[in-house]
CSV table of N, CA and C in Angstrom, one decimal:
chain,number,residue,atom,x,y,z
A,1,UNK,N,63.4,-31.3,-70.2
A,1,UNK,CA,63.8,-31.2,-71.6
A,1,UNK,C,65.1,-30.4,-71.7
A,2,UNK,N,65.7,-30.6,-72.8
A,2,UNK,CA,67.0,-30.0,-73.2
A,2,UNK,C,66.9,-28.5,-73.3
A,3,UNK,N,67.9,-27.7,-72.8
A,3,UNK,CA,67.9,-26.3,-73.0
A,3,UNK,C,67.8,-26.0,-74.5
A,4,UNK,N,67.0,-25.0,-74.8
A,4,UNK,CA,66.8,-24.6,-76.2
A,4,UNK,C,65.6,-25.3,-76.8
A,5,UNK,N,65.0,-26.2,-76.1
A,5,UNK,CA,63.7,-26.8,-76.5
A,5,UNK,C,62.6,-25.8,-76.3
A,6,UNK,N,61.8,-25.6,-77.3
A,6,UNK,CA,60.7,-24.6,-77.3
A,6,UNK,C,59.3,-25.3,-77.1
A,7,UNK,N,58.5,-24.8,-76.3
A,7,UNK,CA,57.1,-25.2,-76.2
A,7,UNK,C,56.3,-24.0,-76.6
A,8,UNK,N,55.4,-24.1,-77.6
A,8,UNK,CA,54.6,-23.0,-78.1
A,8,UNK,C,53.2,-23.4,-78.1
A,9,UNK,N,52.3,-22.4,-77.7
A,9,UNK,CA,50.9,-22.6,-77.7
A,9,UNK,C,50.3,-21.7,-78.8
A,10,UNK,N,49.4,-22.3,-79.6
A,10,UNK,CA,48.7,-21.5,-80.6
A,10,UNK,C,47.3,-22.1,-80.8
A,11,UNK,N,46.5,-21.6,-81.7
A,11,UNK,CA,45.2,-22.2,-82.0
A,11,UNK,C,45.0,-22.4,-83.5
A,12,UNK,N,44.2,-23.4,-83.8
A,12,UNK,CA,43.8,-23.7,-85.2
A,12,UNK,C,42.3,-23.5,-85.3
A,13,UNK,N,41.9,-22.7,-86.3
A,13,UNK,CA,40.5,-22.5,-86.5
A,13,UNK,C,40.0,-23.3,-87.7
A,14,UNK,N,39.2,-24.3,-87.5
A,14,UNK,CA,38.7,-25.1,-88.7
A,14,UNK,C,37.8,-24.3,-89.6
A,15,UNK,N,37.5,-24.9,-90.7
A,15,UNK,CA,36.6,-24.2,-91.7
A,15,UNK,C,35.2,-24.1,-91.2
A,16,UNK,N,34.9,-24.9,-90.1
A,16,UNK,CA,33.6,-24.8,-89.4
A,16,UNK,C,33.6,-23.8,-88.3
A,17,UNK,N,34.7,-23.1,-88.1
A,17,UNK,CA,34.9,-22.1,-87.1
A,17,UNK,C,35.2,-22.6,-85.7
A,18,UNK,N,35.5,-23.9,-85.6
A,18,UNK,CA,35.9,-24.5,-84.3
A,18,UNK,C,37.4,-24.2,-84.0
A,19,UNK,N,37.6,-23.8,-82.8
A,19,UNK,CA,38.9,-23.4,-82.3
A,19,UNK,C,39.5,-24.6,-81.6
A,20,UNK,N,40.7,-25.0,-82.0
A,20,UNK,CA,41.4,-26.2,-81.4
A,20,UNK,C,42.8,-25.7,-81.0
A,21,UNK,N,43.1,-25.9,-79.7
A,21,UNK,CA,44.5,-25.5,-79.3
A,21,UNK,C,45.6,-26.4,-79.8
A,22,UNK,N,46.7,-25.8,-80.2
A,22,UNK,CA,47.9,-26.5,-80.7
A,22,UNK,C,49.0,-26.2,-79.8
A,23,UNK,N,49.7,-27.3,-79.3
A,23,UNK,CA,50.9,-27.2,-78.6
A,23,UNK,C,52.0,-27.8,-79.4
A,24,UNK,N,53.1,-27.0,-79.7
A,24,UNK,CA,54.2,-27.6,-80.4
A,24,UNK,C,55.5,-27.7,-79.6
A,25,UNK,N,56.2,-28.8,-79.7
A,25,UNK,CA,57.4,-29.0,-79.0
A,25,UNK,C,58.5,-29.1,-80.0
A,26,UNK,N,59.4,-28.1,-79.9
A,26,UNK,CA,60.5,-28.1,-81.0
A,26,UNK,C,61.9,-27.8,-80.4
A,27,UNK,N,62.9,-28.2,-81.1
A,27,UNK,CA,64.2,-28.0,-80.8
A,27,UNK,C,65.1,-28.1,-82.0
A,28,UNK,N,66.2,-27.4,-82.0
A,28,UNK,CA,67.1,-27.5,-83.1
A,28,UNK,C,68.0,-28.7,-83.0
A,29,UNK,N,67.9,-29.4,-81.9
A,29,UNK,CA,68.7,-30.6,-81.6
A,29,UNK,C,67.9,-31.8,-81.5
A,30,UNK,N,68.3,-32.9,-82.0
A,30,UNK,CA,67.6,-34.2,-81.8
A,30,UNK,C,67.9,-34.8,-80.5
A,31,UNK,N,67.0,-35.8,-80.1
A,31,UNK,CA,67.3,-36.5,-78.8
A,31,UNK,C,67.1,-35.8,-77.6
A,32,UNK,N,66.1,-34.8,-77.6
A,32,UNK,CA,65.9,-33.9,-76.4
A,32,UNK,C,64.6,-34.2,-75.7
A,33,UNK,N,64.0,-35.3,-76.0
A,33,UNK,CA,62.7,-35.7,-75.4
A,33,UNK,C,61.5,-35.0,-76.0
A,34,UNK,N,61.5,-34.5,-77.2
A,34,UNK,CA,60.3,-33.9,-77.8
A,34,UNK,C,59.2,-34.9,-77.9
A,35,UNK,N,59.5,-36.1,-78.4
A,35,UNK,CA,58.4,-37.1,-78.6
A,35,UNK,C,58.0,-37.6,-77.3
A,36,UNK,N,58.9,-37.9,-76.4
A,36,UNK,CA,58.5,-38.4,-75.0
A,36,UNK,C,57.6,-37.4,-74.3
A,37,UNK,N,57.9,-36.1,-74.4
A,37,UNK,CA,57.1,-35.1,-73.8
A,37,UNK,C,55.8,-35.0,-74.4
A,38,UNK,N,55.7,-35.1,-75.8
A,38,UNK,CA,54.5,-35.0,-76.5
A,38,UNK,C,53.6,-36.2,-76.1
A,39,UNK,N,54.1,-37.4,-76.0
A,39,UNK,CA,53.3,-38.6,-75.7
A,39,UNK,C,52.8,-38.4,-74.2
A,40,UNK,N,53.6,-37.9,-73.3
A,40,UNK,CA,53.1,-37.7,-71.9
A,40,UNK,C,52.0,-36.7,-71.9
A,41,UNK,N,52.2,-35.5,-72.6
A,41,UNK,CA,51.2,-34.5,-72.6
A,41,UNK,C,49.9,-35.0,-73.2
A,42,UNK,N,50.0,-35.7,-74.3
A,42,UNK,CA,48.8,-36.2,-75.0
A,42,UNK,C,48.1,-37.2,-74.1
A,43,UNK,N,48.8,-38.1,-73.4
A,43,UNK,CA,48.1,-39.0,-72.5
A,43,UNK,C,47.4,-38.3,-71.4
A,44,UNK,N,48.0,-37.2,-70.9
A,44,UNK,CA,47.3,-36.4,-69.9
A,44,UNK,C,46.1,-35.7,-70.4
A,45,UNK,N,46.3,-35.0,-71.6
A,45,UNK,CA,45.2,-34.3,-72.2
A,45,UNK,C,44.0,-35.2,-72.7
A,46,UNK,N,44.3,-36.4,-73.1
A,46,UNK,CA,43.3,-37.3,-73.6
A,46,UNK,C,42.3,-37.6,-72.5
A,47,UNK,N,42.6,-37.4,-71.3
A,47,UNK,CA,41.6,-37.6,-70.2
A,47,UNK,C,40.5,-36.6,-70.2
A,48,UNK,N,40.8,-35.4,-70.8
A,48,UNK,CA,39.9,-34.3,-70.9
A,48,UNK,C,39.2,-34.1,-72.2
A,49,UNK,N,39.7,-34.8,-73.3
A,49,UNK,CA,39.0,-34.7,-74.6
A,49,UNK,C,39.9,-35.3,-75.7
A,50,UNK,N,39.3,-35.3,-76.9
A,50,UNK,CA,40.0,-36.0,-78.0
A,50,UNK,C,41.3,-35.2,-78.3
A,51,UNK,N,42.3,-36.0,-78.4
A,51,UNK,CA,43.7,-35.5,-78.6
A,51,UNK,C,44.4,-36.1,-79.8
A,52,UNK,N,45.1,-35.2,-80.5
A,52,UNK,CA,45.8,-35.6,-81.7
A,52,UNK,C,47.2,-35.2,-81.6
A,53,UNK,N,48.1,-36.2,-81.9
A,53,UNK,CA,49.6,-35.9,-82.0
A,53,UNK,C,49.9,-35.9,-83.5
A,54,UNK,N,50.5,-34.8,-83.9
A,54,UNK,CA,51.0,-34.7,-85.3
A,54,UNK,C,52.5,-34.9,-85.3
A,55,UNK,N,52.9,-36.0,-85.8
A,55,UNK,CA,54.3,-36.4,-85.8
A,55,UNK,C,54.9,-36.0,-87.1
A,56,UNK,N,55.6,-34.9,-87.2
A,56,UNK,CA,56.2,-34.4,-88.4
A,56,UNK,C,57.8,-34.6,-88.3
A,57,UNK,N,58.2,-35.2,-87.2
A,57,UNK,CA,59.6,-35.4,-87.0
A,57,UNK,C,60.1,-36.6,-88.0
A,58,UNK,N,61.2,-36.4,-88.6
A,58,UNK,CA,61.7,-37.4,-89.6
A,58,UNK,C,61.9,-38.8,-89.0
A,59,UNK,N,62.1,-38.9,-87.7
A,59,UNK,CA,62.2,-40.3,-87.1
A,59,UNK,C,60.9,-41.0,-86.9
A,60,UNK,N,59.8,-40.2,-86.9
A,60,UNK,CA,58.5,-40.8,-86.7
A,60,UNK,C,58.3,-41.7,-85.5
A,61,UNK,N,59.0,-41.3,-84.4
A,61,UNK,CA,58.9,-42.2,-83.2
A,61,UNK,C,57.5,-42.2,-82.6
A,62,UNK,N,56.8,-41.1,-82.6
A,62,UNK,CA,55.4,-41.2,-82.0
A,62,UNK,C,54.5,-42.1,-82.9
A,63,UNK,N,54.7,-42.1,-84.2
A,63,UNK,CA,54.0,-43.0,-85.1
A,63,UNK,C,54.3,-44.4,-84.8
A,64,UNK,N,55.6,-44.7,-84.6
A,64,UNK,CA,56.0,-46.1,-84.2
A,64,UNK,C,55.4,-46.5,-82.9
A,65,UNK,N,55.4,-45.6,-81.9
A,65,UNK,CA,54.8,-46.0,-80.6
A,65,UNK,C,53.3,-46.2,-80.7
A,66,UNK,N,52.7,-45.6,-81.6
A,66,UNK,CA,51.2,-45.7,-81.7
A,66,UNK,C,50.8,-46.9,-82.5
A,67,UNK,N,51.6,-47.6,-83.2
A,67,UNK,CA,51.3,-48.7,-84.1
A,67,UNK,C,50.6,-49.8,-83.3
A,68,UNK,N,51.0,-50.2,-82.1
A,68,UNK,CA,50.3,-51.3,-81.4
A,68,UNK,C,48.8,-50.9,-81.1
A,69,UNK,N,48.5,-49.6,-81.1
A,69,UNK,CA,47.1,-49.2,-81.0
A,69,UNK,C,46.6,-49.1,-79.5
A,70,UNK,N,47.6,-49.0,-78.6
A,70,UNK,CA,47.2,-48.9,-77.2
A,70,UNK,C,47.3,-47.5,-76.6
A,71,UNK,N,47.5,-46.5,-77.4
A,71,UNK,CA,47.5,-45.2,-76.9
A,71,UNK,C,46.1,-44.6,-76.8
A,72,UNK,N,45.8,-43.7,-75.8
A,72,UNK,CA,44.5,-43.2,-75.7
A,72,UNK,C,44.2,-42.0,-76.5
A,73,UNK,N,45.0,-41.8,-77.6
A,73,UNK,CA,44.8,-40.6,-78.5
A,73,UNK,C,45.3,-41.0,-79.9
A,74,UNK,N,45.0,-40.2,-80.9
A,74,UNK,CA,45.4,-40.5,-82.3
A,74,UNK,C,46.7,-39.9,-82.6
A,75,UNK,N,47.5,-40.5,-83.5
A,75,UNK,CA,48.8,-40.0,-84.0
A,75,UNK,C,48.7,-40.1,-85.5
A,76,UNK,N,49.2,-39.0,-86.2
A,76,UNK,CA,49.2,-39.1,-87.6
A,76,UNK,C,50.4,-38.2,-88.1
A,77,UNK,N,50.8,-38.4,-89.3
A,77,UNK,CA,51.8,-37.6,-89.9
A,77,UNK,C,51.3,-36.2,-90.4
A,78,UNK,N,52.1,-35.3,-90.7
A,78,UNK,CA,51.7,-34.0,-91.1
A,78,UNK,C,50.8,-34.0,-92.4
A,79,UNK,N,51.0,-34.9,-93.3
A,79,UNK,CA,50.2,-34.9,-94.5
A,79,UNK,C,48.8,-35.4,-94.2
A,80,UNK,N,48.6,-36.2,-93.2
A,80,UNK,CA,47.2,-36.7,-92.9
A,80,UNK,C,46.5,-35.7,-92.0
A,81,UNK,N,47.2,-34.8,-91.3
A,81,UNK,CA,46.7,-34.0,-90.2
A,81,UNK,C,45.5,-33.1,-90.7
A,82,UNK,N,45.7,-32.4,-91.8
A,82,UNK,CA,44.6,-31.5,-92.2
A,82,UNK,C,43.3,-32.2,-92.5
A,83,UNK,N,43.4,-33.3,-93.2
A,83,UNK,CA,42.2,-34.1,-93.5
A,83,UNK,C,41.6,-34.6,-92.2
A,84,UNK,N,42.3,-35.1,-91.3
A,84,UNK,CA,41.8,-35.6,-90.1
A,84,UNK,C,41.2,-34.5,-89.2
A,85,UNK,N,41.8,-33.4,-89.2
A,85,UNK,CA,41.3,-32.2,-88.4
A,85,UNK,C,40.0,-31.7,-89.0
A,86,UNK,N,39.8,-31.8,-90.3
A,86,UNK,CA,38.5,-31.4,-91.0
A,86,UNK,C,37.4,-32.4,-90.6
A,87,UNK,N,37.7,-33.7,-90.4
A,87,UNK,CA,36.7,-34.7,-90.2
A,87,UNK,C,36.3,-34.8,-88.7
A,88,UNK,N,37.2,-34.5,-87.8
A,88,UNK,CA,37.0,-34.7,-86.4
A,88,UNK,C,37.5,-33.5,-85.6
A,89,UNK,N,36.7,-33.2,-84.5
A,89,UNK,CA,37.1,-32.1,-83.7
A,89,UNK,C,38.0,-32.6,-82.6
A,90,UNK,N,39.2,-31.9,-82.3
A,90,UNK,CA,40.1,-32.3,-81.3
A,90,UNK,C,40.1,-31.2,-80.2
A,91,UNK,N,40.1,-31.6,-79.0
A,91,UNK,CA,40.2,-30.7,-77.9
A,91,UNK,C,41.6,-30.2,-77.8
A,92,UNK,N,42.6,-31.1,-78.1
A,92,UNK,CA,44.0,-30.8,-78.0
A,92,UNK,C,44.7,-31.3,-79.2
A,93,UNK,N,45.7,-30.5,-79.7
A,93,UNK,CA,46.6,-31.0,-80.8
A,93,UNK,C,48.0,-30.7,-80.4
A,94,UNK,N,48.8,-31.7,-80.5
A,94,UNK,CA,50.2,-31.6,-80.1
A,94,UNK,C,51.1,-31.9,-81.4
A,95,UNK,N,51.9,-30.9,-81.7
A,95,UNK,CA,52.7,-31.0,-82.9
A,95,UNK,C,54.2,-31.2,-82.6
A,96,UNK,N,54.8,-32.2,-83.2
A,96,UNK,CA,56.2,-32.5,-83.1
A,96,UNK,C,56.8,-32.1,-84.4
A,97,UNK,N,57.3,-30.9,-84.6
A,97,UNK,CA,57.8,-30.5,-85.9
A,97,UNK,C,59.1,-31.0,-86.3
A,98,UNK,N,59.5,-30.9,-87.5
A,98,UNK,CA,60.8,-31.2,-88.0
A,98,UNK,C,61.7,-30.0,-87.9
A,99,UNK,N,62.5,-29.9,-86.9
A,99,UNK,CA,63.4,-28.7,-86.8
A,99,UNK,C,64.8,-29.1,-86.4
A,100,UNK,N,65.2,-30.4,-86.6
A,100,UNK,CA,66.5,-30.8,-86.3
A,100,UNK,C,67.5,-30.4,-87.4
A,101,UNK,N,68.0,-29.2,-87.3
A,101,UNK,CA,68.9,-28.7,-88.3
A,101,UNK,C,70.2,-29.4,-88.4
A,102,UNK,N,70.6,-30.1,-87.3
A,102,UNK,CA,71.9,-30.8,-87.4
A,102,UNK,C,71.8,-31.9,-88.4
A,103,UNK,N,70.7,-32.6,-88.5
A,103,UNK,CA,70.5,-33.7,-89.4
A,103,UNK,C,70.2,-33.2,-90.8
A,104,UNK,N,69.7,-32.0,-91.0
A,104,UNK,CA,69.4,-31.5,-92.3
A,104,UNK,C,70.6,-31.0,-93.0
A,105,UNK,N,71.7,-30.7,-92.4
A,105,UNK,CA,72.9,-30.2,-93.0
A,105,UNK,C,73.5,-31.2,-94.0
């Protein structure tokens, strides 16, 4: 990944008290393999449990890749994520946040 790309681990606790790990891949620069890394990690993690990729990046590349339906995990936008996480327990959650400040200027 590009220098300056951040990988962060955190947890989400559902209203049922379930703890779900969240990994976020972020960078202030676009085109640094955030989505590619997220897809690779999600594919690996999906072998061990239900995995969700939250695609909050404005390009929505992960969402586009998921459209054919052949990925072994779920992909959703940030608006659908909370509802989906309340309905289903995920062993792994990977977040691709919108942090590309160069495009926001």
